[in-house]
PDB file of C-alpha atoms in Angstrom:
ATOM      1  CA  MET A 177     115.146-142.490  86.353  1.00  0.00           C
ATOM      2  CA  ALA A 178     112.446-142.927  88.941  1.00  0.00           C
ATOM      3  CA  ARG A 179     113.628-142.831  92.532  1.00  0.00           C
ATOM      4  CA  LEU A 180     113.354-145.919  94.620  1.00  0.00           C
ATOM      5  CA  VAL A 181     110.570-146.329  97.129  1.00  0.00           C
ATOM      6  CA  LYS A 182     112.183-146.461 100.526  1.00  0.00           C
ATOM      7  CA  GLN A 183     110.740-149.829 101.529  1.00  0.00           C
ATOM      8  CA  SER A 184     113.189-152.720 101.829  1.00  0.00           C
ATOM      9  CA  LEU A 185     115.618-150.228 100.353  1.00  0.00           C
ATOM     10  CA  GLY A 186     118.710-152.346 100.845  1.00  0.00           C
ATOM     11  CA  GLN A 187     117.110-155.192  98.874  1.00  0.00           C
ATOM     12  CA  GLU A 188     115.911-152.839  96.138  1.00  0.00           C
ATOM     13  CA  VAL A 189     119.397-151.377  95.718  1.00  0.00           C
ATOM     14  CA  THR A 190     120.963-154.838  95.726  1.00  0.00           C
ATOM     15  CA  ARG A 191     118.610-156.008  92.958  1.00  0.00           C
ATOM     16  CA  MET A 192     119.222-152.914  90.866  1.00  0.00           C
ATOM     17  CA  LEU A 193     123.010-153.115  91.128  1.00  0.00           C
ATOM     18  CA  LYS A 194     122.948-156.843  90.402  1.00  0.00           C
ATOM     19  CA  ARG A 195     120.899-156.242  87.265  1.00  0.00           C
ATOM     20  CA  MET A 196     123.341-153.536  86.145  1.00  0.00           C
ATOM     21  CA  ILE A 197     126.234-155.968  86.643  1.00  0.00           C
ATOM     22  CA  ILE A 198     124.510-158.807  84.796  1.00  0.00           C
ATOM     23  CA  ASP A 199     123.481-156.504  81.937  1.00  0.00           C
ATOM     24  CA  GLY A 200     127.057-155.280  81.481  1.00  0.00           C
ATOM     25  CA  GLU A 201     126.296-151.697  82.515  1.00  0.00           C
ATOM     26  CA  LEU A 202     129.178-151.799  84.983  1.00  0.00           C
ATOM     27  CA  GLU A 203     132.522-152.646  83.430  1.00  0.00           C
ATOM     28  CA  PRO A 204     135.127-155.037  84.859  1.00  0.00           C
ATOM     29  CA  GLY A 205     137.671-153.042  86.831  1.00  0.00           C
ATOM     30  CA  GLN A 206     135.366-150.027  87.085  1.00  0.00           C
ATOM     31  CA  ARG A 207     135.410-148.516  90.561  1.00  0.00           C
ATOM     32  CA  LEU A 208     131.981-147.972  92.068  1.00  0.00           C
ATOM     33  CA  VAL A 209     131.768-144.500  93.558  1.00  0.00           C
ATOM     34  CA  GLU A 210     129.385-144.430  96.520  1.00  0.00           C
ATOM     35  CA  ASP A 211     128.587-140.710  96.425  1.00  0.00           C
ATOM     36  CA  ARG A 212     127.743-140.784  92.726  1.00  0.00           C
ATOM     37  CA  LEU A 213     125.600-143.911  92.933  1.00  0.00           C
ATOM     38  CA  ALA A 214     123.775-142.685  96.019  1.00  0.00           C
ATOM     39  CA  ALA A 215     122.929-139.391  94.310  1.00  0.00           C
ATOM     40  CA  GLU A 216     121.704-141.053  91.115  1.00  0.00           C
ATOM     41  CA  LEU A 217     119.547-143.557  93.008  1.00  0.00           C
ATOM     42  CA  GLY A 218     118.177-140.887  95.330  1.00  0.00           C
ATOM     43  CA  ILE A 219     119.186-142.741  98.483  1.00  0.00           C
ATOM     44  CA  SER A 220     121.516-142.345 101.412  1.00  0.00           C
ATOM     45  CA  ARG A 221     124.873-144.096 101.492  1.00  0.00           C
ATOM     46  CA  THR A 222     123.787-146.520 104.232  1.00  0.00           C
ATOM     47  CA  PRO A 223     121.528-148.785 102.104  1.00  0.00           C
ATOM     48  CA  LEU A 224     124.007-148.478  99.235  1.00  0.00           C
ATOM     49  CA  ARG A 225     126.823-149.739 101.443  1.00  0.00           C
ATOM     50  CA  GLU A 226     124.610-152.611 102.566  1.00  0.00           C
ATOM     51  CA  ALA A 227     123.933-153.530  98.936  1.00  0.00           C
ATOM     52  CA  LEU A 228     127.603-153.348  97.972  1.00  0.00           C
ATOM     53  CA  HIS A 229     128.544-155.532 100.923  1.00  0.00           C
ATOM     54  CA  ARG A 230     125.838-158.025  99.979  1.00  0.00           C
ATOM     55  CA  LEU A 231     127.102-158.238  96.396  1.00  0.00           C
ATOM     56  CA  GLU A 232     130.619-158.754  97.704  1.00  0.00           C
ATOM     57  CA  GLN A 233     129.330-161.707  99.727  1.00  0.00           C
ATOM     58  CA  GLU A 234     127.612-163.100  96.632  1.00  0.00           C
ATOM     59  CA  GLY A 235     130.887-162.982  94.717  1.00  0.00           C
ATOM     60  CA  LEU A 236     130.045-160.237  92.234  1.00  0.00           C
ATOM     61  CA  LEU A 237     132.125-157.436  93.728  1.00  0.00           C
ATOM     62  CA  GLN A 238     135.580-157.239  95.232  1.00  0.00           C
ATOM     63  CA  LYS A 239     136.517-154.703  97.898  1.00  0.00           C
ATOM     64  CA  ARG A 240     139.643-152.706  97.146  1.00  0.00           C
ATOM     65  CA  SER A 241     142.245-152.120  99.823  1.00  0.00           C
ATOM     66  CA  ALA A 242     142.257-148.454  98.814  1.00  0.00           C
ATOM     67  CA  GLY A 243     138.490-148.261  99.285  1.00  0.00           C
ATOM     68  CA  GLY A 244     135.482-148.851  97.077  1.00  0.00           C
ATOM     69  CA  TYR A 245     134.475-151.899  95.044  1.00  0.00           C
ATOM     70  CA  VAL A 246     135.151-153.299  91.576  1.00  0.00           C
ATOM     71  CA  LEU A 247     133.672-156.202  89.613  1.00  0.00           C
ATOM     72  CA  ARG A 248     135.413-159.371  90.705  1.00  0.00           C
ATOM     73  CA  PRO A 249     137.294-161.383  88.068  1.00  0.00           C
ATOM     74  CA  PHE A 250     136.265-164.972  87.445  1.00  0.00           C
ATOM     75  CA  ASP A 251     137.891-168.169  86.153  1.00  0.00           C
ATOM     76  CA  ALA A 252     136.767-171.368  84.444  1.00  0.00           C
ATOM     77  CA  GLU A 253     136.821-173.473  87.615  1.00  0.00           C
ATOM     78  CA  GLU A 254     134.539-171.073  89.456  1.00  0.00           C
ATOM     79  CA  VAL A 255     132.179-170.866  86.495  1.00  0.00           C
ATOM     80  CA  GLU A 256     131.946-174.651  86.280  1.00  0.00           C
ATOM     81  CA  GLU A 257     131.130-174.942  89.990  1.00  0.00           C
ATOM     82  CA  ALA A 258     128.484-172.211  89.806  1.00  0.00           C
ATOM     83  CA  VAL A 259     126.840-173.768  86.744  1.00  0.00           C
ATOM     84  CA  GLN A 260     126.721-177.223  88.340  1.00  0.00           C
ATOM     85  CA  VAL A 261     125.076-175.855  91.488  1.00  0.00           C
ATOM     86  CA  ARG A 262     122.603-173.816  89.491  1.00  0.00           C
ATOM     87  CA  ALA A 263     121.704-176.846  87.371  1.00  0.00           C
ATOM     88  CA  LEU A 264     120.810-178.819  90.500  1.00  0.00           C
ATOM     89  CA  LEU A 265     118.697-176.012  91.950  1.00  0.00           C
ATOM     90  CA  GLU A 266     116.906-175.138  88.706  1.00  0.00           C
ATOM     91  CA  ALA A 267     116.168-178.814  88.052  1.00  0.00           C
ATOM     92  CA  ARG A 268     114.491-179.073  91.442  1.00  0.00           C
ATOM     93  CA  VAL A 269     112.466-175.932  90.706  1.00  0.00           C
ATOM     94  CA  ALA A 270     111.276-177.409  87.402  1.00  0.00           C
ATOM     95  CA  ALA A 271     110.265-180.660  89.092  1.00  0.00           C
ATOM     96  CA  LEU A 272     108.257-178.777  91.703  1.00  0.00           C
ATOM     97  CA  ALA A 273     106.625-176.666  88.985  1.00  0.00           C
ATOM     98  CA  ALA A 274     105.526-179.836  87.177  1.00  0.00           C
ATOM     99  CA  ARG A 275     103.840-181.019  90.367  1.00  0.00           C
ATOM    100  CA  ARG A 276     102.385-177.738  91.592  1.00  0.00           C
ATOM    101  CA  ALA A 277     101.772-175.362  88.677  1.00  0.00           C
ATOM    102  CA  ALA A 278      98.263-173.911  88.610  1.00  0.00           C
ATOM    103  CA  PRO A 279      96.437-173.595  85.253  1.00  0.00           C
ATOM    104  CA  GLY A 280      97.126-169.866  85.131  1.00  0.00           C
ATOM    105  CA  GLN A 281     100.829-170.439  85.692  1.00  0.00           C
ATOM    106  CA  VAL A 282     100.934-173.018  82.911  1.00  0.00           C
ATOM    107  CA  GLU A 283      99.279-170.537  80.545  1.00  0.00           C
ATOM    108  CA  ALA A 284     101.819-167.880  81.548  1.00  0.00           C
ATOM    109  CA  LEU A 285     104.655-170.261  80.652  1.00  0.00           C
ATOM    110  CA  ARG A 286     103.055-171.004  77.286  1.00  0.00           C
ATOM    111  CA  ALA A 287     102.584-167.307  76.572  1.00  0.00           C
ATOM    112  CA  ASN A 288     106.207-166.660  77.500  1.00  0.00           C
ATOM    113  CA  LEU A 289     107.365-169.374  75.100  1.00  0.00           C
ATOM    114  CA  THR A 290     105.324-167.864  72.262  1.00  0.00           C
ATOM    115  CA  ALA A 291     106.654-164.375  72.960  1.00  0.00           C
ATOM    116  CA  PHE A 292     110.221-165.727  73.140  1.00  0.00           C
ATOM    117  CA  ARG A 293     109.897-167.270  69.676  1.00  0.00           C
ATOM    118  CA  GLU A 294     108.487-164.036  68.260  1.00  0.00           C
ATOM    119  CA  ALA A 295     111.340-162.007  69.757  1.00  0.00           C
ATOM    120  CA  ALA A 296     113.884-164.490  68.382  1.00  0.00           C
ATOM    121  CA  ALA A 297     112.347-164.185  64.907  1.00  0.00           C
ATOM    122  CA  ARG A 298     112.690-160.380  65.127  1.00  0.00           C
ATOM    123  CA  GLY A 299     116.237-160.596  66.465  1.00  0.00           C
ATOM    124  CA  ASP A 300     115.154-158.521  69.467  1.00  0.00           C
ATOM    125  CA  VAL A 301     117.958-159.362  71.907  1.00  0.00           C
ATOM    126  CA  VAL A 302     116.727-157.040  74.638  1.00  0.00           C
ATOM    127  CA  ARG A 303     113.274-158.631  74.628  1.00  0.00           C
ATOM    128  CA  LEU A 304     114.821-162.112  74.544  1.00  0.00           C
ATOM    129  CA  ALA A 305     116.751-161.314  77.709  1.00  0.00           C
ATOM    130  CA  GLU A 306     113.622-160.028  79.431  1.00  0.00           C
ATOM    131  CA  LEU A 307     111.572-163.060  78.439  1.00  0.00           C
ATOM    132  CA  ASN A 308     114.274-165.496  79.454  1.00  0.00           C
ATOM    133  CA  THR A 309     114.466-163.904  82.880  1.00  0.00           C
ATOM    134  CA  GLU A 310     110.672-164.035  83.099  1.00  0.00           C
ATOM    135  CA  PHE A 311     110.641-167.718  82.121  1.00  0.00           C
ATOM    136  CA  HIS A 312     112.833-168.753  85.030  1.00  0.00           C
ATOM    137  CA  LEU A 313     110.947-166.525  87.459  1.00  0.00           C
ATOM    138  CA  LEU A 314     107.621-168.010  86.329  1.00  0.00           C
ATOM    139  CA  LEU A 315     108.955-171.495  87.009  1.00  0.00           C
ATOM    140  CA  ARG A 316     110.151-170.480  90.458  1.00  0.00           C
ATOM    141  CA  ALA A 317     106.750-169.031  91.247  1.00  0.00           C
ATOM    142  CA  ALA A 318     105.055-172.208  90.028  1.00  0.00           C
ATOM    143  CA  GLY A 319     107.439-174.342  92.072  1.00  0.00           C
ATOM    144  CA  GLY A 320     106.546-172.387  95.178  1.00  0.00           C
ATOM    145  CA  SER A 321     109.840-172.848  97.046  1.00  0.00           C
ATOM    146  CA  MET A 322     111.045-169.615  98.623  1.00  0.00           C
ATOM    147  CA  LEU A 323     114.265-171.318  99.716  1.00  0.00           C
ATOM    148  CA  LEU A 324     115.187-172.403  96.195  1.00  0.00           C
ATOM    149  CA  ALA A 325     114.259-168.985  94.811  1.00  0.00           C
ATOM    150  CA  ARG A 326     116.501-167.293  97.359  1.00  0.00           C
ATOM    151  CA  LEU A 327     119.438-169.619  96.697  1.00  0.00           C
ATOM    152  CA  LEU A 328     119.117-169.136  92.951  1.00  0.00           C
ATOM    153  CA  ASP A 329     118.912-165.381  93.355  1.00  0.00           C
ATOM    154  CA  GLU A 330     122.267-165.483  95.116  1.00  0.00           C
ATOM    155  CA  ILE A 331     124.077-167.696  92.625  1.00  0.00           C
ATOM    156  CA  GLU A 332     122.635-166.537  89.318  1.00  0.00           C
ATOM    157  CA  GLY A 333     124.422-163.183  89.421  1.00  0.00           C
ATOM    158  CA  VAL A 334     127.775-164.887  88.946  1.00  0.00           C
ATOM    159  CA  VAL A 335     126.494-167.231  86.231  1.00  0.00           C
ATOM    160  CA  GLU A 336     124.483-164.658  84.306  1.00  0.00           C
ATOM    161  CA  ARG A 337     127.202-162.040  84.267  1.00  0.00           C
ATOM    162  CA  ILE A 338     129.594-164.526  82.690  1.00  0.00           C
ATOM    163  CA  ILE A 339     127.119-166.020  80.231  1.00  0.00           C
ATOM    164  CA  ARG A 340     126.016-162.632  78.969  1.00  0.00           C
ATOM    165  CA  ALA A 341     129.616-161.576  78.573  1.00  0.00           C
ATOM    166  CA  LEU A 342     130.673-164.547  76.488  1.00  0.00           C
ATOM    167  CA  VAL A 343     127.680-166.090  74.681  1.00  0.00           C
ATOM    168  CA  PRO A 344     125.879-164.056  71.969  1.00  0.00           C
ATOM    169  CA  LEU A 345     122.167-164.050  72.771  1.00  0.00           C
ATOM    170  CA  ARG A 346     121.113-164.728  69.181  1.00  0.00           C
ATOM    171  CA  GLU A 347     123.133-167.950  69.316  1.00  0.00           C
ATOM    172  CA  ALA A 348     121.824-168.840  72.768  1.00  0.00           C
ATOM    173  CA  GLY A 349     118.266-168.041  71.724  1.00  0.00           C
ATOM    174  CA  GLU A 350     118.249-170.872  69.197  1.00  0.00           C
ATOM    175  CA  TRP A 351     118.818-173.613  71.743  1.00  0.00           C
ATOM    176  CA  SER A 352     117.036-171.773  74.556  1.00  0.00           C
ATOM    177  CA  ASP A 353     113.817-171.867  72.530  1.00  0.00           C
ATOM    178  CA  GLU A 354     114.057-175.643  72.129  1.00  0.00           C
ATOM    179  CA  ASP A 355     115.080-176.164  75.760  1.00  0.00           C
ATOM    180  CA  HIS A 356     112.254-173.984  77.060  1.00  0.00           C
ATOM    181  CA  ALA A 357     109.741-175.864  74.907  1.00  0.00           C
ATOM    182  CA  ARG A 358     110.843-179.199  76.384  1.00  0.00           C
ATOM    183  CA  ILE A 359     110.623-177.836  79.923  1.00  0.00           C
ATOM    184  CA  VAL A 360     107.142-176.393  79.372  1.00  0.00           C
ATOM    185  CA  ALA A 361     105.926-179.627  77.767  1.00  0.00           C
ATOM    186  CA  ALA A 362     107.086-181.597  80.804  1.00  0.00           C
ATOM    187  CA  VAL A 363     105.466-179.137  83.214  1.00  0.00           C
ATOM    188  CA  VAL A 364     102.179-179.277  81.277  1.00  0.00           C
ATOM    189  CA  ALA A 365     102.294-183.088  81.383  1.00  0.00           C
ATOM    190  CA  GLY A 366     103.004-183.083  85.107  1.00  0.00           C
ATOM    191  CA  ASP A 367     106.241-184.964  84.399  1.00  0.00           C
ATOM    192  CA  ALA A 368     108.473-183.891  87.286  1.00  0.00           C
ATOM    193  CA  GLU A 369     111.370-186.125  86.294  1.00  0.00           C
ATOM    194  CA  GLY A 370     111.230-184.994  82.669  1.00  0.00           C
ATOM    195  CA  ALA A 371     111.039-181.323  83.662  1.00  0.00           C
ATOM    196  CA  ALA A 372     114.033-181.686  85.965  1.00  0.00           C
ATOM    197  CA  GLU A 373     116.137-183.390  83.301  1.00  0.00           C
ATOM    198  CA  ALA A 374     115.159-180.867  80.614  1.00  0.00           C
ATOM    199  CA  MET A 375     116.107-177.995  82.912  1.00  0.00           C
ATOM    200  CA  ARG A 376     119.383-179.618  83.935  1.00  0.00           C
ATOM    201  CA  VAL A 377     120.349-180.026  80.274  1.00  0.00           C
ATOM    202  CA  HIS A 378     119.284-176.430  79.593  1.00  0.00           C
ATOM    203  CA  VAL A 379     121.467-174.910  82.314  1.00  0.00           C
ATOM    204  CA  LEU A 380     124.456-177.096  81.454  1.00  0.00           C
ATOM    205  CA  HIS A 381     124.012-176.149  77.790  1.00  0.00           C
ATOM    206  CA  GLY A 382     124.637-172.508  78.608  1.00  0.00           C
ATOM    207  CA  GLY A 383     127.441-173.384  81.001  1.00  0.00           C
ATOM    208  CA  ASP A 384     129.232-175.510  78.411  1.00  0.00           C
ATOM    209  CA  ALA A 385     129.113-172.660  75.894  1.00  0.00           C
ATOM    210  CA  VAL A 386     130.772-170.346  78.413  1.00  0.00           C
ATOM    211  CA  LEU A 387     133.412-172.866  79.469  1.00  0.00           C
ATOM    212  CA  ASP A 388     134.318-173.564  75.844  1.00  0.00           C
ATOM    213  CA  THR A 389     134.960-169.852  75.373  1.00  0.00           C
ATOM    214  CA  LEU A 390     136.909-169.446  78.604  1.00  0.00           C
ATOM    215  CA  ARG A 391     139.179-172.366  77.738  1.00  0.00           C
ATOM    216  CA  GLN A 392     140.060-171.052  74.296  1.00  0.00           C
ATOM    217  CA  PRO A 393     143.435-169.296  73.948  1.00  0.00           C
ATOM    218  CA  ASP A 394     141.672-166.021  73.169  1.00  0.00           C
ATOM    219  CA  GLY A 395     139.016-166.458  75.877  1.00  0.00           C
ATOM    220  CA  GLU A 396     138.564-163.510  78.215  1.00  0.00           C
ATOM    221  CA  PRO A 397     138.152-164.868  81.757  1.00  0.00           C
ATOM    222  CA  ASP A 398     138.369-161.409  83.238  1.00  0.00           C
ATOM    223  CA  GLY A 399     134.981-160.570  81.702  1.00  0.00           C
ATOM    224  CA  ALA A 400     136.367-157.838  79.496  1.00  0.00           C
ATOM    225  CA  ARG A 401     133.721-158.428  76.846  1.00  0.00           C
ATOM    226  CA  GLY A 402     130.873-158.117  79.302  1.00  0.00           C
ATOM    227  CA  ALA A 403     129.516-154.848  77.971  1.00  0.00           C
ATOM    228  CA  GLY A 404     129.697-155.800  74.336  1.00  0.00           C
ATOM    229  CA  ALA A 405     127.789-159.062  74.075  1.00  0.00           C
ATOM    230  CA  ALA A 406     124.779-160.795  75.461  1.00  0.00           C
ATOM    231  CA  GLY A 407     123.986-164.236  76.809  1.00  0.00           C
ATOM    232  CA  GLU A 408     121.396-166.737  78.023  1.00  0.00           C
ATOM    233  CA  SER A 409     119.717-165.637  81.134  1.00  0.00           C
ATOM    234  CA  GLY A 410     117.911-167.191  83.752  1.00  0.00           C
ATOM    235  CA  ALA A 411     117.340-164.797  84.821  1.00  0.00           C
ATOM    236  CA  ALA A 412     119.869-163.835  80.522  1.00  0.00           C
ATOM    237  CA  GLY A 413     122.113-159.924  76.984  1.00  0.00           C
ATOM    238  CA  THR A 414     121.779-156.500  76.626  1.00  0.00           C
ATOM    239  CA  PRO A 415     123.271-154.031  74.193  1.00  0.00           C
ATOM    240  CA  ALA A 416     126.635-152.613  75.089  1.00  0.00           C
ATOM    241  CA  ALA A 417     125.374-149.174  75.971  1.00  0.00           C
ATOM    242  CA  ALA A 418     123.539-148.702  79.239  1.00  0.00           C
ATOM    243  CA  PRO A 419     120.020-147.285  78.932  1.00  0.00           C
ATOM    244  CA  ALA A 420     119.810-143.548  79.341  1.00  0.00           C
ATOM    245  CA  GLY A 421     119.259-142.385  82.870  1.00  0.00           C
ATOM    246  CA  ARG A 422     120.620-145.544  84.511  1.00  0.00           C
ATOM    247  CA  PRO A 423     123.352-144.957  87.081  1.00  0.00           C
ATOM    248  CA  SER A 424     126.884-145.594  85.916  1.00  0.00           C
ATOM    249  CA  GLY A 425     128.732-145.357  89.203  1.00  0.00           C
ATOM    250  CA  LYS A 426     131.528-143.464  87.480  1.00  0.00           C
ATOM    251  CA  ALA A 427     132.808-140.327  89.133  1.00  0.00           C
ATOM    252  CA  ALA A 428     133.969-138.821  85.856  1.00  0.00           C
ATOM    253  CA  PRO A 429     135.067-140.168  82.480  1.00  0.00           C
ATOM    254  CA  LYS A 430     138.826-140.519  82.371  1.00  0.00           C
ATOM    255  CA  LYS A 431     141.363-142.808  80.801  1.00  0.00           C
ATOM    256  CA  PRO A 432     142.595-145.745  82.900  1.00  0.00           C
TER     257      PRO A 432
END
């Protein structure tokens, strides 16, 4: 993999590790080995430690008393709280986008919607995840609120990791397509209230699917299925295997 440019290195490492967590490339209970990760990313341990500490603060990692970090377990109550907060923030972003979106940004949203439908028709789950992430980022850019973007960046890691673990992306793609279309239509019409409501319903839709799974007797609230399924993103699944060349954080393969 390409080595990171050493500008805002702590932020770059944080984003990369967060994406690995959301995409299921790091398994629940897997210990993150600093030396290994630092070598694979081509960085010193200082920015890596900063990133790990940041992700601990955001609720994605848990520090072990014996040293190192592991993915933090989650429960239904925490998921529900995170989804509710995200719904409020994303709804505000959509309302701002309806008021502020420039013509070029509207066209980008339309193009994203078209590409999303094409990927869904092909069953391309990797592309669906990419486009879903892009959709939410395009809306944030159109909304123009750095504060909301920053708050969502902090909370979405928890939500996305859980959604991808428990909701198959092909299933999520069916209602995501319809939800996205309603959001875009409201933005195009300059309907701030309609955009906010469509986004709120969209986020809660994904959250309800996760909560239904978590509350089933065979639900897996510890995220054990995270690497084997995919889910709606908002920033949204990825195949079980990590792409070649991406850091694993594992010191050496061995049985637990």
